[in-house]
Amino acid sequence: MNRKVLVFYYIISLLFLLVVLGFTAWRFKVTLESNLRQAEDAFADLKVSALSTYLAEGSFSSEYFKYNLRQQASLLPRLLAVAIRSPSLGVEYLWARNRQVLAAEPGGLAGPEYRLERVRDRLLQAPFAQEYVLDGVFRVLDWRDLAPLLRELFYLLVAYLVVTAAALVAVSSGRALAAGPAAASGAGAATAAGYVPLSASRIAPPARPRAAPVSGLAPREELPSRLDHELERAAASDQDLSLLLLALEPQQAGAFGQLAHQVLQAFPFRDLCFQYDERTCAVILPDKELSQSLKDARAFQRKLGETMGGGGRPPVSMGLAARNGRLANATRLLLECSKALEKALAEGGGRIVAFQADPEKFRKTVAG
């Protein structure tokens, strides 16, 4: 390779590297800003839910208030810590995913001290009920966010190496042809013997199809977004909507496949049936009031008694919650339904518990 070609190659490589670095930095910035917006939206929803619960209960030490915030945190994997504090009264409520988030014990302090990692973590704050302040620590950048960026960078570098290899082969072949027929034949043989062409299919990993849950139900990750969509549709058409959670008794967890099969057979919309955890199913019931959903749940329980309970009461407890004319979001409905299911499981014996919400009290609480 002569000197001019080598200098040209160096210049092109440098320009390509600068373009790749610029593109990666831009993608990093877009990802960070998108995650930050999602964290701000989640923090706003958390504030509304916590404030409505506090106004309804009137105390931060209420078990329902604590349960509500714990449920909210379980639905927000990027939430690291949440605190409610007052400059004069100190910390009223504190929850942290692990002790590493806190720089020191909060006892005796006006507010907790957080150990935040630069770039990765964000502290969001908002006024909360009189003199209180609500803190939320979110992880806005994780390895799962960097993986797509690194994969794109890898593909770009592989593509550049493939193009470079092809260009080197073309230049070598052209020089061999210019040297004469005999030299061309020798150089061509050497090239054919010593060079193995690269291809994207040999370098890039094969595409992996998305795996569906073994139960045949939709995955839990899709439940909140789909439930929000159905709630918006129900509110727009002034219709009701119910959510049903079905859980096997702990000693019967091995029968989940049979329960999932019965759920898919009994309810008409398969895309509204979800696997909530290893022994729990979630079913969205559109256009169903709580009373009608309760009748359907009892009918389905009788069917389960025939197929799974040997003619007796099946080892499945159920929790129900409904929109009931409210502008409730998925987080609120999941919380209410989870609390109903928790009570049903505590009573045992395949109980059905329905959460009856008061729409007028809900509106006054949110407005206040």
mmCIF file of C-alpha atoms in Angstrom:
data_model
loop_
_atom_site.group_PDB
_atom_site.id
_atom_site.type_symbol
_atom_site.label_atom_id
_atom_site.label_comp_id
_atom_site.label_asym_id
_atom_site.label_seq_id
_atom_site.Cartn_x
_atom_site.Cartn_y
_atom_site.Cartn_z
ATOM 1 C CA MET A 1 0.000 0.000 0.000
ATOM 2 C CA ASN A 2 1.534 3.340 -1.051
ATOM 3 C CA ARG A 3 1.873 6.356 1.209
ATOM 4 C CA LYS A 4 -1.087 8.312 -0.244
ATOM 5 C CA VAL A 5 -3.507 5.438 0.285
ATOM 6 C CA LEU A 6 -2.245 4.975 3.841
ATOM 7 C CA VAL A 7 -2.703 8.679 4.701
ATOM 8 C CA PHE A 8 -6.193 8.629 3.171
ATOM 9 C CA TYR A 9 -7.084 5.572 5.234
ATOM 10 C CA TYR A 10 -5.888 7.243 8.441
ATOM 11 C CA ILE A 11 -7.956 10.368 7.726
ATOM 12 C CA ILE A 12 -11.104 8.371 6.927
ATOM 13 C CA SER A 13 -10.629 6.243 10.059
ATOM 14 C CA LEU A 14 -10.250 9.331 12.240
ATOM 15 C CA LEU A 15 -13.358 10.954 10.761
ATOM 16 C CA PHE A 16 -15.325 7.740 11.188
ATOM 17 C CA LEU A 17 -14.218 7.447 14.811
ATOM 18 C CA LEU A 18 -15.302 11.036 15.508
ATOM 19 C CA VAL A 19 -18.691 10.433 13.883
ATOM 20 C CA VAL A 20 -19.204 7.222 15.868
ATOM 21 C CA LEU A 21 -18.250 8.916 19.143
ATOM 22 C CA GLY A 22 -20.552 11.842 18.378
ATOM 23 C CA PHE A 23 -23.436 9.511 17.527
ATOM 24 C CA THR A 24 -22.862 7.488 20.707
ATOM 25 C CA ALA A 25 -22.768 10.665 22.820
ATOM 26 C CA TRP A 26 -26.020 11.858 21.222
ATOM 27 C CA ARG A 27 -27.715 8.498 21.851
ATOM 28 C CA PHE A 28 -26.466 8.585 25.450
ATOM 29 C CA LYS A 29 -27.936 12.075 25.920
ATOM 30 C CA VAL A 30 -31.295 11.056 24.410
ATOM 31 C CA THR A 31 -31.490 7.949 26.623
ATOM 32 C CA LEU A 32 -30.617 9.919 29.759
ATOM 33 C CA GLU A 33 -33.186 12.645 29.028
ATOM 34 C CA SER A 34 -35.889 10.068 28.234
ATOM 35 C CA ASN A 35 -35.243 8.167 31.478
ATOM 36 C CA LEU A 36 -35.249 11.432 33.435
ATOM 37 C CA ARG A 37 -38.642 12.395 31.970
ATOM 38 C CA GLN A 38 -40.012 8.970 32.880
ATOM 39 C CA ALA A 39 -38.656 9.369 36.421
ATOM 40 C CA GLU A 40 -40.305 12.802 36.737
ATOM 41 C CA ASP A 41 -43.646 11.403 35.525
ATOM 42 C CA ALA A 42 -43.389 8.468 37.946
ATOM 43 C CA PHE A 43 -42.505 10.865 40.782
ATOM 44 C CA ALA A 44 -45.562 13.003 39.990
ATOM 45 C CA ASP A 45 -47.824 9.920 40.071
ATOM 46 C CA LEU A 46 -46.193 8.822 43.334
ATOM 47 C CA LYS A 47 -46.883 12.227 44.878
ATOM 48 C CA VAL A 48 -50.577 12.173 43.853
ATOM 49 C CA SER A 49 -51.070 8.656 45.207
ATOM 50 C CA ALA A 50 -49.210 9.331 48.473
ATOM 51 C CA LEU A 51 -50.992 12.649 49.021
ATOM 52 C CA SER A 52 -54.448 11.189 48.400
ATOM 53 C CA THR A 53 -53.715 8.318 50.795
ATOM 54 C CA TYR A 54 -52.352 10.680 53.466
ATOM 55 C CA LEU A 55 -55.372 12.988 53.224
ATOM 56 C CA ALA A 56 -57.685 9.991 53.456
ATOM 57 C CA GLU A 57 -55.859 8.348 56.389
ATOM 58 C CA GLY A 58 -54.633 11.512 58.151
ATOM 59 C CA SER A 59 -51.389 9.945 59.382
ATOM 60 C CA PHE A 60 -48.019 8.900 58.025
ATOM 61 C CA SER A 61 -47.960 5.994 60.476
ATOM 62 C CA SER A 62 -51.115 4.458 58.985
ATOM 63 C CA GLU A 63 -50.600 0.871 57.869
ATOM 64 C CA TYR A 64 -52.510 1.537 54.663
ATOM 65 C CA PHE A 65 -50.289 4.567 53.919
ATOM 66 C CA LYS A 66 -47.142 2.475 54.399
ATOM 67 C CA TYR A 67 -48.590 -0.387 52.357
ATOM 68 C CA ASN A 68 -49.518 2.015 49.557
ATOM 69 C CA LEU A 69 -46.000 3.442 49.275
ATOM 70 C CA ARG A 70 -44.445 -0.031 49.404
ATOM 71 C CA GLN A 71 -46.705 -1.158 46.571
ATOM 72 C CA GLN A 72 -45.827 1.967 44.589
ATOM 73 C CA ALA A 73 -42.128 1.259 45.079
ATOM 74 C CA SER A 74 -42.521 -2.347 43.902
ATOM 75 C CA LEU A 75 -44.010 -1.054 40.636
ATOM 76 C CA LEU A 76 -41.119 1.399 40.083
ATOM 77 C CA PRO A 77 -37.868 -0.585 39.713
ATOM 78 C CA ARG A 78 -35.842 2.611 39.180
ATOM 79 C CA LEU A 79 -36.994 4.122 42.495
ATOM 80 C CA LEU A 80 -34.193 3.778 45.072
ATOM 81 C CA ALA A 81 -35.614 5.741 48.004
ATOM 82 C CA VAL A 82 -38.599 7.862 49.019
ATOM 83 C CA ALA A 83 -38.874 10.101 52.071
ATOM 84 C CA ILE A 84 -41.323 12.585 53.580
ATOM 85 C CA ARG A 85 -39.634 15.145 55.799
ATOM 86 C CA SER A 86 -40.220 18.462 57.516
ATOM 87 C CA PRO A 87 -37.589 21.089 58.448
ATOM 88 C CA SER A 88 -39.104 21.337 61.922
ATOM 89 C CA LEU A 89 -40.368 17.796 62.570
ATOM 90 C CA GLY A 90 -37.667 15.804 60.791
ATOM 91 C CA VAL A 91 -38.238 12.601 58.853
ATOM 92 C CA GLU A 92 -41.838 11.333 58.983
ATOM 93 C CA TYR A 93 -41.466 8.471 56.501
ATOM 94 C CA LEU A 94 -38.466 6.824 54.852
ATOM 95 C CA TRP A 95 -38.170 3.845 52.520
ATOM 96 C CA ALA A 96 -34.950 2.762 50.785
ATOM 97 C CA ARG A 97 -34.359 -0.164 48.460
ATOM 98 C CA ASN A 98 -31.088 -0.877 50.284
ATOM 99 C CA ARG A 99 -28.866 0.762 52.911
ATOM 100 C CA GLN A 100 -26.272 1.782 50.327
ATOM 101 C CA VAL A 101 -28.594 4.559 49.124
ATOM 102 C CA LEU A 102 -28.328 6.354 52.490
ATOM 103 C CA ALA A 103 -25.086 8.095 53.428
ATOM 104 C CA ALA A 104 -25.954 8.134 57.152
ATOM 105 C CA GLU A 105 -28.648 7.067 59.575
ATOM 106 C CA PRO A 106 -31.594 9.519 59.398
ATOM 107 C CA GLY A 107 -32.155 9.654 63.166
ATOM 108 C CA GLY A 108 -31.907 13.183 64.559
ATOM 109 C CA LEU A 109 -31.559 14.794 61.118
ATOM 110 C CA ALA A 110 -33.936 17.242 59.442
ATOM 111 C CA GLY A 111 -33.782 14.998 56.386
ATOM 112 C CA PRO A 112 -31.987 11.903 55.133
ATOM 113 C CA GLU A 113 -28.603 12.143 53.445
ATOM 114 C CA TYR A 114 -28.388 10.214 50.190
ATOM 115 C CA ARG A 115 -25.403 8.617 48.523
ATOM 116 C CA LEU A 116 -25.963 9.549 44.861
ATOM 117 C CA GLU A 117 -23.812 8.335 41.999
ATOM 118 C CA ARG A 118 -22.968 11.029 39.482
ATOM 119 C CA VAL A 119 -24.928 10.905 36.216
ATOM 120 C CA ARG A 120 -26.698 7.650 37.190
ATOM 121 C CA ASP A 121 -28.896 8.928 40.080
ATOM 122 C CA ARG A 122 -31.272 11.880 40.427
ATOM 123 C CA LEU A 123 -32.885 13.364 43.537
ATOM 124 C CA LEU A 124 -36.376 14.765 42.838
ATOM 125 C CA GLN A 125 -38.162 16.932 45.402
ATOM 126 C CA ALA A 126 -41.644 18.450 45.653
ATOM 127 C CA PRO A 127 -43.722 20.197 48.358
ATOM 128 C CA PHE A 128 -46.085 17.802 50.094
ATOM 129 C CA ALA A 129 -49.026 18.649 52.388
ATOM 130 C CA GLN A 130 -48.368 21.850 54.348
ATOM 131 C CA GLU A 131 -44.749 22.095 55.518
ATOM 132 C CA TYR A 132 -43.597 18.672 54.317
ATOM 133 C CA VAL A 133 -41.304 17.844 51.399
ATOM 134 C CA LEU A 134 -41.402 14.649 49.345
ATOM 135 C CA ASP A 135 -38.028 13.223 48.220
ATOM 136 C CA GLY A 136 -37.586 10.599 45.520
ATOM 137 C CA VAL A 137 -34.250 9.091 44.468
ATOM 138 C CA PHE A 138 -34.319 7.499 41.007
ATOM 139 C CA ARG A 139 -31.678 5.615 39.036
ATOM 140 C CA VAL A 140 -31.979 7.166 35.583
ATOM 141 C CA LEU A 141 -29.101 5.269 33.992
ATOM 142 C CA ASP A 142 -28.299 1.582 34.376
ATOM 143 C CA TRP A 143 -26.356 -1.104 32.528
ATOM 144 C CA ARG A 144 -29.511 -2.163 30.728
ATOM 145 C CA ASP A 145 -29.619 1.356 29.235
ATOM 146 C CA LEU A 146 -25.982 1.186 28.126
ATOM 147 C CA ALA A 147 -26.289 -2.258 26.520
ATOM 148 C CA PRO A 148 -28.112 -1.001 23.364
ATOM 149 C CA LEU A 149 -25.559 1.803 22.945
ATOM 150 C CA LEU A 150 -22.629 -0.603 23.198
ATOM 151 C CA ARG A 151 -24.354 -3.012 20.804
ATOM 152 C CA GLU A 152 -24.856 -0.250 18.213
ATOM 153 C CA LEU A 153 -21.233 0.824 18.625
ATOM 154 C CA PHE A 154 -20.099 -2.774 18.122
ATOM 155 C CA TYR A 155 -22.156 -3.146 14.939
ATOM 156 C CA LEU A 156 -20.777 0.114 13.514
ATOM 157 C CA LEU A 157 -17.188 -0.955 14.178
ATOM 158 C CA VAL A 158 -17.824 -4.379 12.637
ATOM 159 C CA ALA A 159 -19.343 -2.773 9.552
ATOM 160 C CA TYR A 160 -16.332 -0.482 9.226
ATOM 161 C CA LEU A 161 -13.927 -3.428 9.516
ATOM 162 C CA VAL A 162 -15.868 -5.307 6.829
ATOM 163 C CA VAL A 163 -15.727 -2.315 4.474
ATOM 164 C CA THR A 164 -12.018 -1.819 5.224
ATOM 165 C CA ALA A 165 -11.256 -5.478 4.518
ATOM 166 C CA ALA A 166 -13.166 -5.319 1.238
ATOM 167 C CA ALA A 167 -11.280 -2.148 0.240
ATOM 168 C CA LEU A 168 -7.919 -3.757 1.034
ATOM 169 C CA VAL A 169 -8.823 -6.763 -1.107
ATOM 170 C CA ALA A 170 -9.880 -4.499 -3.968
ATOM 171 C CA VAL A 171 -6.653 -2.456 -3.787
ATOM 172 C CA SER A 172 -4.499 -5.595 -3.631
ATOM 173 C CA SER A 173 -6.328 -7.128 -6.585
ATOM 174 C CA GLY A 174 -5.919 -3.947 -8.644
ATOM 175 C CA ARG A 175 -2.181 -3.808 -7.995
ATOM 176 C CA ALA A 176 -1.826 -7.472 -8.908
ATOM 177 C CA LEU A 177 -3.636 -6.979 -12.223
ATOM 178 C CA ALA A 178 -1.426 -3.996 -13.050
ATOM 179 C CA ALA A 179 1.713 -6.108 -12.592
ATOM 180 C CA GLY A 180 0.881 -8.371 -15.595
ATOM 181 C CA PRO A 181 -0.906 -11.627 -16.368
ATOM 182 C CA ALA A 182 1.610 -13.879 -14.638
ATOM 183 C CA ALA A 183 1.873 -11.765 -11.530
ATOM 184 C CA ALA A 184 -1.904 -11.359 -11.483
ATOM 185 C CA SER A 185 -2.434 -15.106 -11.497
ATOM 186 C CA GLY A 186 0.073 -15.615 -8.636
ATOM 187 C CA ALA A 187 -1.336 -12.758 -6.567
ATOM 188 C CA GLY A 188 -4.896 -13.921 -7.192
ATOM 189 C CA ALA A 189 -4.032 -17.422 -5.978
ATOM 190 C CA ALA A 190 -2.343 -16.006 -2.876
ATOM 191 C CA THR A 191 -5.340 -13.833 -2.144
ATOM 192 C CA ALA A 192 -7.766 -16.707 -2.570
ATOM 193 C CA ALA A 193 -5.655 -18.939 -0.334
ATOM 194 C CA GLY A 194 -4.885 -16.422 2.443
ATOM 195 C CA TYR A 195 -8.043 -14.310 2.809
ATOM 196 C CA VAL A 196 -11.344 -15.389 4.302
ATOM 197 C CA PRO A 197 -14.081 -12.784 3.629
ATOM 198 C CA LEU A 198 -15.978 -11.457 6.623
ATOM 199 C CA SER A 199 -19.745 -11.106 6.702
ATOM 200 C CA ALA A 200 -22.181 -9.503 9.095
ATOM 201 C CA SER A 201 -23.939 -12.833 9.619
ATOM 202 C CA ARG A 202 -20.714 -14.425 10.912
ATOM 203 C CA ILE A 203 -19.795 -11.546 13.244
ATOM 204 C CA ALA A 204 -23.114 -10.271 14.588
ATOM 205 C CA PRO A 205 -24.970 -12.437 17.107
ATOM 206 C CA PRO A 206 -28.126 -14.061 15.732
ATOM 207 C CA ALA A 207 -31.422 -12.367 16.482
ATOM 208 C CA ARG A 208 -33.225 -13.904 19.456
ATOM 209 C CA PRO A 209 -37.009 -14.095 19.270
ATOM 210 C CA ARG A 210 -38.937 -12.728 22.205
ATOM 211 C CA ALA A 211 -39.876 -15.549 24.560
ATOM 212 C CA ALA A 212 -43.476 -15.753 25.760
ATOM 213 C CA PRO A 213 -44.280 -16.934 29.301
ATOM 214 C CA VAL A 214 -44.602 -20.699 29.609
ATOM 215 C CA SER A 215 -48.153 -20.232 30.916
ATOM 216 C CA GLY A 216 -49.315 -18.632 27.663
ATOM 217 C CA LEU A 217 -50.365 -15.477 29.541
ATOM 218 C CA ALA A 218 -49.060 -12.011 28.734
ATOM 219 C CA PRO A 219 -46.032 -10.933 30.838
ATOM 220 C CA ARG A 220 -46.506 -8.778 33.937
ATOM 221 C CA GLU A 221 -44.396 -5.955 32.469
ATOM 222 C CA GLU A 222 -47.165 -5.195 29.966
ATOM 223 C CA LEU A 223 -49.956 -5.059 32.572
ATOM 224 C CA PRO A 224 -49.618 -1.423 33.842
ATOM 225 C CA SER A 225 -49.526 0.144 30.362
ATOM 226 C CA ARG A 226 -52.390 -2.002 29.060
ATOM 227 C CA LEU A 227 -54.465 -1.331 32.186
ATOM 228 C CA ASP A 228 -53.901 2.426 31.829
ATOM 229 C CA HIS A 229 -55.008 2.206 28.181
ATOM 230 C CA GLU A 230 -58.188 0.317 29.081
ATOM 231 C CA LEU A 231 -58.945 2.744 31.933
ATOM 232 C CA GLU A 232 -58.626 5.721 29.569
ATOM 233 C CA ARG A 233 -60.904 3.995 27.058
ATOM 234 C CA ALA A 234 -63.470 3.243 29.765
ATOM 235 C CA ALA A 235 -63.378 6.833 31.052
ATOM 236 C CA ALA A 236 -63.803 8.245 27.532
ATOM 237 C CA SER A 237 -66.919 6.114 26.924
ATOM 238 C CA ASP A 238 -68.226 6.506 30.512
ATOM 239 C CA GLN A 239 -68.049 2.763 31.123
ATOM 240 C CA ASP A 240 -66.796 0.761 34.049
ATOM 241 C CA LEU A 241 -63.845 -1.617 34.254
ATOM 242 C CA SER A 242 -62.763 -4.219 36.782
ATOM 243 C CA LEU A 243 -59.487 -5.913 37.615
ATOM 244 C CA LEU A 244 -59.318 -9.479 38.926
ATOM 245 C CA LEU A 245 -56.311 -11.064 40.647
ATOM 246 C CA LEU A 246 -56.338 -14.846 41.179
ATOM 247 C CA ALA A 247 -53.731 -16.511 43.382
ATOM 248 C CA LEU A 248 -53.133 -20.150 44.225
ATOM 249 C CA GLU A 249 -52.591 -21.084 47.844
ATOM 250 C CA PRO A 250 -48.810 -21.331 48.537
ATOM 251 C CA GLN A 251 -48.883 -25.120 48.857
ATOM 252 C CA GLN A 252 -50.589 -25.390 45.429
ATOM 253 C CA ALA A 253 -48.107 -23.236 43.468
ATOM 254 C CA GLY A 254 -47.219 -26.193 41.237
ATOM 255 C CA ALA A 255 -50.703 -26.107 39.696
ATOM 256 C CA PHE A 256 -50.194 -22.676 38.117
ATOM 257 C CA GLY A 257 -50.112 -24.076 34.591
ATOM 258 C CA GLN A 258 -53.554 -25.593 35.095
ATOM 259 C CA LEU A 259 -54.883 -22.314 36.526
ATOM 260 C CA ALA A 260 -53.482 -20.342 33.568
ATOM 261 C CA HIS A 261 -55.139 -22.760 31.136
ATOM 262 C CA GLN A 262 -58.510 -22.343 32.858
ATOM 263 C CA VAL A 263 -58.150 -18.533 32.816
ATOM 264 C CA LEU A 264 -57.453 -18.503 29.071
ATOM 265 C CA GLN A 265 -60.428 -20.776 28.466
ATOM 266 C CA ALA A 266 -62.879 -18.822 30.645
ATOM 267 C CA PHE A 267 -62.197 -15.193 29.723
ATOM 268 C CA PRO A 268 -62.848 -14.010 26.138
ATOM 269 C CA PHE A 269 -59.925 -11.606 25.667
ATOM 270 C CA ARG A 270 -56.649 -13.533 25.850
ATOM 271 C CA ASP A 271 -54.568 -10.351 25.523
ATOM 272 C CA LEU A 272 -56.130 -9.071 28.775
ATOM 273 C CA CYS A 273 -54.897 -12.068 30.803
ATOM 274 C CA PHE A 274 -51.486 -11.653 32.468
ATOM 275 C CA GLN A 275 -49.088 -13.669 34.604
ATOM 276 C CA TYR A 276 -48.637 -11.518 37.727
ATOM 277 C CA ASP A 277 -46.158 -13.764 39.545
ATOM 278 C CA GLU A 278 -45.352 -17.464 39.915
ATOM 279 C CA ARG A 279 -48.798 -18.293 41.363
ATOM 280 C CA THR A 280 -50.974 -15.281 40.477
ATOM 281 C CA CYS A 281 -52.929 -14.299 37.344
ATOM 282 C CA ALA A 282 -54.356 -10.871 36.514
ATOM 283 C CA VAL A 283 -57.388 -10.385 34.263
ATOM 284 C CA ILE A 284 -58.733 -7.045 32.994
ATOM 285 C CA LEU A 285 -62.536 -7.121 32.703
ATOM 286 C CA PRO A 286 -63.685 -4.289 30.394
ATOM 287 C CA ASP A 287 -67.239 -2.897 30.603
ATOM 288 C CA LYS A 288 -67.805 -4.750 33.894
ATOM 289 C CA GLU A 289 -69.139 -3.213 37.107
ATOM 290 C CA LEU A 290 -67.905 -4.577 40.403
ATOM 291 C CA SER A 291 -71.151 -6.454 41.093
ATOM 292 C CA GLN A 292 -71.125 -8.175 37.693
ATOM 293 C CA SER A 293 -67.412 -8.970 38.017
ATOM 294 C CA LEU A 294 -68.097 -10.521 41.425
ATOM 295 C CA LYS A 295 -70.747 -12.780 39.859
ATOM 296 C CA ASP A 296 -68.324 -13.785 37.098
ATOM 297 C CA ALA A 297 -65.608 -14.505 39.679
ATOM 298 C CA ARG A 298 -67.960 -16.740 41.674
ATOM 299 C CA ALA A 299 -69.005 -18.605 38.511
ATOM 300 C CA PHE A 300 -65.364 -19.103 37.564
ATOM 301 C CA GLN A 301 -64.584 -20.290 41.094
ATOM 302 C CA ARG A 302 -67.318 -22.928 40.816
ATOM 303 C CA LYS A 303 -65.786 -24.075 37.533
ATOM 304 C CA LEU A 304 -62.358 -24.266 39.177
ATOM 305 C CA GLY A 305 -63.917 -26.331 41.954
ATOM 306 C CA GLU A 306 -64.954 -28.911 39.381
ATOM 307 C CA THR A 307 -61.630 -28.984 37.521
ATOM 308 C CA MET A 308 -59.072 -28.326 40.282
ATOM 309 C CA GLY A 309 -60.860 -28.777 43.607
ATOM 310 C CA GLY A 310 -62.303 -32.235 43.084
ATOM 311 C CA GLY A 311 -65.827 -30.884 43.406
ATOM 312 C CA GLY A 312 -65.041 -28.831 46.526
ATOM 313 C CA ARG A 313 -63.728 -25.302 47.067
ATOM 314 C CA PRO A 314 -60.667 -24.721 44.824
ATOM 315 C CA PRO A 315 -57.330 -23.602 46.318
ATOM 316 C CA VAL A 316 -57.622 -20.208 44.558
ATOM 317 C CA SER A 317 -58.257 -16.857 46.272
ATOM 318 C CA MET A 318 -59.415 -13.803 44.332
ATOM 319 C CA GLY A 319 -59.268 -10.032 44.734
ATOM 320 C CA LEU A 320 -61.415 -7.565 42.795
ATOM 321 C CA ALA A 321 -61.325 -3.802 42.236
ATOM 322 C CA ALA A 322 -63.204 -1.535 39.819
ATOM 323 C CA ARG A 323 -62.957 1.960 38.337
ATOM 324 C CA ASN A 324 -66.415 2.801 39.738
ATOM 325 C CA GLY A 325 -66.717 6.139 37.931
ATOM 326 C CA ARG A 326 -63.312 7.398 39.073
ATOM 327 C CA LEU A 327 -60.387 8.692 37.011
ATOM 328 C CA ALA A 328 -58.124 6.116 38.626
ATOM 329 C CA ASN A 329 -54.840 5.023 37.057
ATOM 330 C CA ALA A 330 -53.328 1.562 36.789
ATOM 331 C CA THR A 331 -51.204 2.013 39.914
ATOM 332 C CA ARG A 332 -54.246 2.855 42.031
ATOM 333 C CA LEU A 333 -56.343 -0.033 40.721
ATOM 334 C CA LEU A 334 -53.483 -2.521 41.149
ATOM 335 C CA LEU A 335 -52.984 -1.342 44.726
ATOM 336 C CA GLU A 336 -56.661 -1.750 45.598
ATOM 337 C CA CYS A 337 -56.906 -5.145 43.912
ATOM 338 C CA SER A 338 -53.685 -6.342 45.598
ATOM 339 C CA LYS A 339 -55.031 -5.326 48.998
ATOM 340 C CA ALA A 340 -58.272 -7.229 48.321
ATOM 341 C CA LEU A 341 -56.301 -10.317 47.272
ATOM 342 C CA GLU A 342 -54.078 -10.037 50.341
ATOM 343 C CA LYS A 343 -57.157 -10.072 52.579
ATOM 344 C CA ALA A 344 -58.630 -13.040 50.681
ATOM 345 C CA LEU A 345 -55.412 -15.024 51.096
ATOM 346 C CA ALA A 346 -55.267 -14.144 54.786
ATOM 347 C CA GLU A 347 -58.778 -15.513 55.320
ATOM 348 C CA GLY A 348 -57.912 -18.672 53.342
ATOM 349 C CA GLY A 349 -60.222 -21.290 51.912
ATOM 350 C CA GLY A 350 -60.532 -19.874 48.405
ATOM 351 C CA ARG A 351 -62.148 -16.557 49.372
ATOM 352 C CA ILE A 352 -63.209 -13.723 47.053
ATOM 353 C CA VAL A 353 -62.759 -10.162 48.366
ATOM 354 C CA ALA A 354 -63.887 -7.083 46.407
ATOM 355 C CA PHE A 355 -62.508 -3.596 47.099
ATOM 356 C CA GLN A 356 -65.452 -1.152 47.160
ATOM 357 C CA ALA A 357 -64.186 2.383 46.432
ATOM 358 C CA ASP A 358 -66.172 5.555 47.162
ATOM 359 C CA PRO A 359 -65.924 7.797 44.053
ATOM 360 C CA GLU A 360 -67.036 10.954 45.894
ATOM 361 C CA LYS A 361 -64.445 10.498 48.639
ATOM 362 C CA PHE A 362 -61.804 9.789 45.990
ATOM 363 C CA ARG A 363 -62.609 13.016 44.105
ATOM 364 C CA LYS A 364 -62.542 15.112 47.293
ATOM 365 C CA THR A 365 -59.238 13.551 48.336
ATOM 366 C CA VAL A 366 -57.537 14.220 44.982
ATOM 367 C CA ALA A 367 -58.981 17.750 44.744
ATOM 368 C CA GLY A 368 -57.859 18.594 48.291
#
